[in-house]
């Protein structure tokens, strides 16, 4: 194929003359309700409606899910979700982690159905159970007075220091930033402890006693008492919208019962691989 | 804080020669092969109803549904062909006319005696 022919195909694709392009656009869609109900996003933001339109995944999207390059980079799920979101003005980085979890569950149902088969070792007798989890039964976690929330901005007075802390619920962008900071810390400082909690708290806090200086916030988090840290984390959890991924596990061998959080393994998005 | 999905990760295997841990993509490759097998089946056995591009752009659940219908249709076709072949082969067995059969039974026709010496 010469350059001219290549150019012509590109032009045809761009102008929508090639029918396959039309086919992709005609794929059916589904409206998904976000656990945050859109209350955490500013007015006018495409997610502020609390709903998001997803296109049913096709073989094109399965190509994304099996891309070695994306798996190695750790971005495979993000690229997959971005591909099936109909409104291309929506940036996944703006999305709360809980809302993203809801999209992951919804897209799995739309692609391979509600039944997710997973192997779980019984905590009591170690018997390997093959469990089929109906992921369509998962409900959004209840957030108190969610309808009265107007922005991703909350306030709490900590029990020990009596400091007034303004905080937000982390978005995908914050989470990525936290991962990068943690990686950097682990690289530069030979530390036994994991900086996971303090890094995420630092990013979640907007101000301490009205002071928005990032260095002050860092200092505050580093010297925070456990009692305050726990209270702040509880408060953040209370306001974090999410999907409740708990299910009732019963061992086939010893009948041991426990409420577990759904483990996510390879077969979640590659269901026939095992 | 909200639960975090740690992304899709492949299994790890130990290289038997170097002893180093490395990613095992065999399951991903099998999964990919299955997808292309399905696309090929639809476009090759679909009697012109599908081409590769259309099959590629089908939502996964519709593709699986169509494959199931195609499989059922093909199984029915094979069954019909087998039954047809069976009944045709039965028809082709050479038979005596019924009059000859009844005459033979009544011994109306005598068989020649080749032992007789003239």
Coordinates of C-alpha atoms in Angstrom, one line a residue:
Chain A
X1 CA 0.0 0.0 0.0
X2 CA 1.5 3.3 -1.0
X3 CA 1.3 6.6 1.0
X4 CA -1.5 8.0 -1.1
X5 CA -3.8 5.0 -0.5
X6 CA -3.0 5.1 3.2
X7 CA -3.9 8.8 3.3
X8 CA -7.2 8.1 1.5
X9 CA -8.2 5.4 4.0
X10 CA -7.3 7.8 6.8
X11 CA -9.5 10.5 5.3
X12 CA -12.3 8.1 4.8
X13 CA -12.1 7.0 8.4
X14 CA -12.1 10.5 9.6
X15 CA -15.0 11.5 7.4
X16 CA -17.0 8.4 8.6
X17 CA -17.3 6.9 5.1
X18 CA -16.0 3.5 6.2
X19 CA -18.9 1.6 7.6
X20 CA -17.1 -0.1 10.5
X21 CA -16.8 3.3 12.1
X22 CA -20.6 3.5 11.9
X23 CA -20.9 0.1 13.4
X24 CA -18.9 1.1 16.5
X25 CA -21.1 4.1 17.0
X26 CA -24.3 2.0 16.8
X27 CA -23.3 -0.4 19.5
X28 CA -25.9 -0.5 22.3
X29 CA -25.3 1.4 25.5
X30 CA -26.3 1.2 29.1
X31 CA -26.7 4.1 31.7
X32 CA -24.9 3.4 34.9
X33 CA -25.7 5.2 38.2
X34 CA -22.6 6.4 40.1
X35 CA -22.4 5.6 43.9
X36 CA -21.6 9.3 44.4
X37 CA -24.8 10.4 42.6
X38 CA -22.7 13.1 41.1
X39 CA -22.8 15.1 44.3
X40 CA -19.1 15.3 44.6
X41 CA -18.4 16.9 41.3
X42 CA -18.8 20.6 40.5
X43 CA -21.8 21.9 38.7
X44 CA -21.4 21.6 34.9
X45 CA -19.0 18.7 35.2
X46 CA -20.1 15.8 32.9
X47 CA -20.2 13.5 36.0
X48 CA -22.4 15.8 38.1
X49 CA -25.5 14.2 36.6
X50 CA -24.6 11.1 38.7
X51 CA -25.0 8.9 35.6
X52 CA -22.6 7.7 33.0
X53 CA -23.3 6.1 29.6
X54 CA -21.3 3.0 28.8
X55 CA -21.0 1.3 25.4
X56 CA -21.3 -2.5 25.4
X57 CA -17.7 -3.9 25.1
X58 CA -16.7 -5.5 21.8
X59 CA -13.8 -7.6 20.5
X60 CA -12.0 -4.3 20.0
X61 CA -12.2 -3.7 23.8
X62 CA -11.1 -7.3 24.4
X63 CA -8.0 -6.5 22.4
X64 CA -7.3 -3.7 24.9
X65 CA -7.8 -6.2 27.8
X66 CA -5.3 -8.6 26.3
X67 CA -2.7 -6.0 25.4
X68 CA 0.7 -7.0 26.9
X69 CA 1.9 -3.5 26.7
X70 CA -1.0 -2.1 28.7
X71 CA -0.9 -4.9 31.2
X72 CA 2.8 -4.2 31.8
X73 CA 2.2 -0.5 32.2
X74 CA -0.7 -1.2 34.7
X75 CA -3.1 1.0 32.7
X76 CA -5.1 -1.7 31.0
X77 CA -8.3 -1.1 33.0
X78 CA -8.1 2.6 32.6
X79 CA -7.7 2.4 28.8
X80 CA -10.5 -0.2 28.7
X81 CA -12.9 2.0 30.7
X82 CA -12.0 5.1 28.8
X83 CA -12.8 3.2 25.6
X84 CA -16.3 2.2 26.6
X85 CA -17.3 5.6 28.1
X86 CA -19.5 7.2 25.5
X87 CA -18.9 10.8 26.6
X88 CA -15.3 11.4 25.6
X89 CA -15.1 14.6 27.5
X90 CA -15.1 12.6 30.7
X91 CA -11.7 12.2 32.2
X92 CA -11.2 9.1 34.3
X93 CA -8.7 11.0 36.4
X94 CA -11.5 13.2 37.7
X95 CA -13.5 10.3 38.9
X96 CA -13.8 9.2 42.6
X97 CA -12.3 5.7 43.2
X98 CA -15.7 4.4 44.4
X99 CA -17.3 5.6 41.1
X100 CA -14.6 3.9 39.1
X101 CA -15.2 0.6 41.1
X102 CA -18.8 0.8 40.0
X103 CA -17.8 1.2 36.4
X104 CA -15.5 -1.8 36.7
X105 CA -18.3 -4.0 38.0
X106 CA -20.8 -2.7 35.4
X107 CA -18.4 -3.2 32.5
X108 CA -17.7 -6.8 33.7
X109 CA -21.4 -7.5 33.7
X110 CA -21.9 -5.9 30.3
X111 CA -19.0 -7.9 28.8
X112 CA -19.2 -11.4 30.4
X113 CA -22.3 -11.5 32.5
X114 CA -23.0 -11.4 36.2
X115 CA -21.5 -14.7 37.2
X116 CA -17.9 -14.5 38.3
X117 CA -16.2 -17.8 39.1
X118 CA -13.3 -17.5 41.5
X119 CA -11.3 -20.0 43.6
X120 CA -11.2 -19.2 47.3
X121 CA -9.2 -21.1 50.0
X122 CA -11.4 -21.7 53.1
X123 CA -9.9 -19.8 56.0
X124 CA -10.9 -22.6 58.3
X125 CA -9.9 -25.9 56.5
X126 CA -7.9 -24.5 53.5
X127 CA -10.1 -26.4 51.1
X128 CA -10.0 -24.8 47.6
X129 CA -13.6 -23.8 46.8
X130 CA -14.8 -22.8 43.3
X131 CA -17.3 -20.1 44.0
X132 CA -19.7 -18.4 41.6
X133 CA -20.4 -14.9 42.7
X134 CA -23.3 -13.0 41.3
X135 CA -21.7 -9.5 40.9
X136 CA -25.0 -7.9 39.9
X137 CA -26.2 -8.2 43.6
X138 CA -23.6 -5.7 44.8
X139 CA -25.2 -2.4 46.0
X140 CA -23.6 1.0 46.4
X141 CA -22.3 1.7 49.9
X142 CA -24.6 4.0 51.9
X143 CA -23.3 7.4 52.5
X144 CA -25.1 9.4 55.2
X145 CA -27.1 12.4 53.9
X146 CA -25.6 12.0 50.5
X147 CA -28.4 14.2 49.0
X148 CA -27.3 17.2 51.1
X149 CA -23.6 17.0 49.9
X150 CA -22.8 19.8 47.5
X151 CA -19.1 19.4 46.9
X152 CA -16.1 17.1 47.6
X153 CA -15.2 19.2 50.6
X154 CA -15.8 18.1 54.2
X155 CA -14.8 19.2 57.7
X156 CA -14.0 17.4 60.9
X157 CA -12.7 18.4 64.3
X158 CA -10.1 15.9 65.4
X159 CA -10.6 14.4 69.0
X160 CA -7.1 14.7 70.4
X161 CA -5.6 17.9 68.8
X162 CA -9.0 19.6 68.4
X163 CA -7.7 20.7 64.9
X164 CA -10.3 21.6 62.3
X165 CA -9.4 19.6 59.2
X166 CA -11.0 20.1 55.8
X167 CA -10.7 17.0 53.6
X168 CA -11.8 15.5 50.3
X169 CA -12.5 12.0 49.0
X170 CA -9.6 10.9 46.7
X171 CA -10.0 10.8 42.9
X172 CA -8.2 8.6 40.5
X173 CA -5.7 11.4 39.8
X174 CA -4.9 11.6 43.6
X175 CA -4.6 7.9 43.8
X176 CA -2.0 7.9 40.9
X177 CA -0.2 10.8 42.6
X178 CA -0.1 8.8 45.9
X179 CA 1.3 5.8 44.1
X180 CA 4.0 7.9 42.6
X181 CA 5.0 9.5 45.9
X182 CA 5.0 6.2 47.7
X183 CA 7.2 4.7 45.0
X184 CA 9.6 7.6 45.2
X185 CA 9.8 7.4 49.0
X186 CA 10.5 3.7 48.9
X187 CA 13.2 4.3 46.4
X188 CA 15.0 7.1 48.2
X189 CA 14.6 6.1 51.8
X190 CA 15.4 2.6 53.1
X191 CA 12.3 2.3 55.3
X192 CA 10.6 -0.8 56.8
X193 CA 7.3 1.0 57.3
X194 CA 4.9 1.7 54.4
X195 CA 4.0 5.3 53.8
X196 CA 0.6 4.3 52.3
X197 CA -1.6 5.8 55.0
X198 CA 0.2 9.1 55.6
X199 CA 0.6 9.8 51.8
X200 CA -3.1 9.3 51.2
X201 CA -4.0 11.4 54.2
X202 CA -1.7 14.2 53.0
X203 CA -3.5 14.2 49.6
X204 CA -7.0 14.0 51.2
X205 CA -6.5 17.0 53.6
X206 CA -7.3 20.4 52.1
X207 CA -6.5 22.5 55.1
X208 CA -5.7 22.3 58.8
X209 CA -7.2 25.1 60.9
X210 CA -7.7 27.1 57.7
X211 CA -4.1 26.7 56.6
X212 CA -3.8 25.3 53.1
X213 CA 0.0 25.3 52.9
X214 CA 1.0 21.8 51.6
X215 CA 4.2 21.8 53.8
X216 CA 2.2 22.5 56.9
X217 CA -0.3 19.8 56.0
X218 CA 2.6 17.3 55.5
X219 CA 4.1 18.3 58.9
X220 CA 0.7 18.0 60.5
X221 CA 0.2 14.5 59.1
X222 CA 3.7 13.3 60.0
X223 CA 3.2 14.3 63.7
X224 CA -0.5 13.3 63.9
X225 CA -1.6 11.2 66.9
X226 CA -3.0 7.7 66.1
X227 CA -6.2 8.7 67.7
X228 CA -6.6 11.7 65.3
X229 CA -5.4 9.6 62.3
X230 CA -8.0 6.9 63.0
X231 CA -10.7 9.5 63.5
X232 CA -9.8 11.2 60.2
X233 CA -9.7 8.0 58.3
X234 CA -13.0 6.9 59.7
X235 CA -14.5 10.2 58.6
X236 CA -13.1 9.9 55.1
X237 CA -14.4 6.4 54.9
X238 CA -17.8 7.6 56.0
X239 CA -18.1 10.0 53.1
X240 CA -16.4 7.8 50.5
X241 CA -19.0 6.5 48.0
X242 CA -18.2 3.0 46.9
X243 CA -19.6 -0.4 45.9
X244 CA -20.2 -2.8 48.7
X245 CA -18.4 -5.9 47.3
X246 CA -19.1 -8.2 50.2
X247 CA -20.6 -11.6 49.7
X248 CA -21.4 -14.6 51.9
X249 CA -18.9 -17.4 51.6
X250 CA -19.7 -20.9 52.7
X251 CA -17.1 -23.7 52.4
X252 CA -18.3 -26.8 50.5
X253 CA -16.1 -29.0 52.7
X254 CA -16.5 -27.8 56.3
X255 CA -19.6 -25.5 55.9
X256 CA -17.5 -22.6 57.4
X257 CA -19.3 -19.3 56.8
X258 CA -17.8 -15.8 56.5
X259 CA -18.7 -12.5 54.9
X260 CA -15.9 -11.8 52.5
X261 CA -14.9 -9.0 50.1
X262 CA -14.9 -10.3 46.6
X263 CA -11.3 -11.1 45.5
X264 CA -10.5 -9.9 42.0
X265 CA -8.3 -12.2 40.0
X266 CA -7.4 -12.9 36.4
X267 CA -10.8 -14.5 35.6
X268 CA -12.6 -11.2 36.4
X269 CA -11.8 -9.9 32.9
X270 CA -10.5 -13.0 31.3
X271 CA -13.3 -15.4 32.3
X272 CA -12.5 -18.3 30.0
X273 CA -8.8 -18.3 30.7
X274 CA -9.1 -20.8 33.5
Chain B
X1 CA -11.2 5.3 51.9
X2 CA -12.7 3.6 48.9
X3 CA -11.5 0.2 48.0
X4 CA -8.8 0.1 45.3
X5 CA -8.8 -2.1 42.3
X6 CA -5.2 -3.0 41.7
X7 CA -5.5 -3.7 38.0
X8 CA -5.2 -6.7 35.9
X9 CA -2.1 -8.7 36.7
X10 CA -0.9 -11.9 35.0
X11 CA 0.4 -14.9 36.9
X12 CA 4.1 -15.2 37.7
X13 CA 6.3 -18.1 36.7
X14 CA 9.9 -19.0 37.5
X15 CA 12.2 -19.3 34.5
X16 CA 13.6 -22.8 34.8
X17 CA 17.0 -21.7 33.4
X18 CA 17.7 -18.4 35.0
X19 CA 15.5 -19.0 38.1
X20 CA 14.1 -15.4 37.8
X21 CA 10.4 -14.6 38.2
X22 CA 8.7 -13.4 35.1
X23 CA 5.2 -12.7 33.8
X24 CA 3.2 -15.6 32.4
X25 CA 1.2 -14.4 29.4
X26 CA 0.0 -17.9 28.3
X27 CA -3.5 -17.4 29.7
X28 CA -3.8 -14.0 28.1
X29 CA -2.7 -15.5 24.8
X30 CA -5.2 -18.3 25.1
X31 CA -7.9 -15.8 25.8
X32 CA -7.0 -13.8 22.8
X33 CA -6.8 -16.9 20.6
X34 CA -10.4 -17.8 21.7
X35 CA -11.7 -14.4 20.7
X36 CA -10.2 -14.7 17.2
X37 CA -11.4 -18.3 16.9
X38 CA -14.9 -17.0 17.6
X39 CA -14.6 -14.2 15.1
X40 CA -13.3 -16.7 12.5
X41 CA -16.2 -19.1 13.2
X42 CA -18.8 -16.4 12.7
X43 CA -17.3 -15.0 9.5
X44 CA -16.3 -18.3 8.0
X45 CA -19.4 -20.5 8.8
X46 CA -21.9 -17.6 9.0
X47 CA -23.0 -18.2 5.4
X48 CA -22.2 -14.6 4.4
X49 CA -24.2 -13.2 7.2
X50 CA -21.1 -11.9 8.9
X51 CA -17.8 -10.5 7.9
X52 CA -14.7 -10.1 10.2
X53 CA -15.3 -6.3 10.7
X54 CA -19.0 -6.7 11.7
X55 CA -18.1 -9.6 14.1
X56 CA -15.3 -7.6 15.5
X57 CA -17.7 -4.7 16.3
X58 CA -20.4 -6.8 17.9
X59 CA -21.0 -6.5 21.6
X60 CA -19.5 -9.5 23.3
X61 CA -22.8 -10.9 24.6
X62 CA -24.4 -10.6 21.1
X63 CA -21.4 -12.3 19.5
X64 CA -21.7 -15.2 22.0
X65 CA -25.4 -15.5 21.4
X66 CA -25.0 -15.6 17.7
X67 CA -22.3 -18.2 18.0
X68 CA -24.6 -20.3 20.1
X69 CA -27.3 -20.0 17.4
X70 CA -24.8 -20.8 14.7
X71 CA -23.6 -23.9 16.6
X72 CA -27.2 -25.1 17.1
X73 CA -28.0 -24.5 13.4
X74 CA -24.9 -26.4 12.3
X75 CA -25.7 -29.3 14.6
X76 CA -29.2 -29.5 13.2
X77 CA -27.8 -29.4 9.7
X78 CA -25.4 -32.3 10.4
X79 CA -28.2 -34.3 12.0
X80 CA -30.5 -33.8 9.0
X81 CA -27.7 -34.8 6.6
X82 CA -27.0 -37.9 8.6
X83 CA -30.7 -38.9 8.6
X84 CA -31.0 -38.2 5.0
X85 CA -28.0 -40.3 4.2
X86 CA -29.3 -43.1 6.3
X87 CA -32.7 -43.2 4.6
X88 CA -31.1 -42.9 1.1
X89 CA -28.9 -45.8 1.8
X90 CA -31.9 -47.9 3.0
X91 CA -33.7 -47.2 -0.3
X92 CA -30.7 -48.3 -2.4
X93 CA -30.7 -51.9 -1.0
X94 CA -31.7 -54.2 -4.0
X95 CA -34.9 -56.1 -3.2
X96 CA -36.8 -58.9 -4.9
X97 CA -40.2 -57.9 -6.3
X98 CA -42.9 -58.9 -3.9
X99 CA -44.5 -61.4 -6.4
X100 CA -41.2 -63.3 -6.7
X101 CA -40.8 -63.4 -2.9
X102 CA -44.3 -64.8 -2.4
X103 CA -43.8 -67.4 -5.1
X104 CA -40.6 -68.5 -3.6
X105 CA -42.3 -68.8 -0.2
X106 CA -45.1 -71.0 -1.7
X107 CA -42.5 -73.0 -3.6
X108 CA -44.3 -72.2 -6.9
X109 CA -41.0 -71.8 -8.6
X110 CA -38.8 -74.7 -8.4
X111 CA -35.1 -74.3 -8.3
X112 CA -33.1 -76.2 -10.9
X113 CA -31.4 -79.4 -9.7
X114 CA -27.8 -79.2 -10.9
X115 CA -26.9 -82.6 -9.5
X116 CA -29.2 -84.4 -12.0
X117 CA -27.4 -86.2 -14.8
X118 CA -28.8 -86.2 -18.2

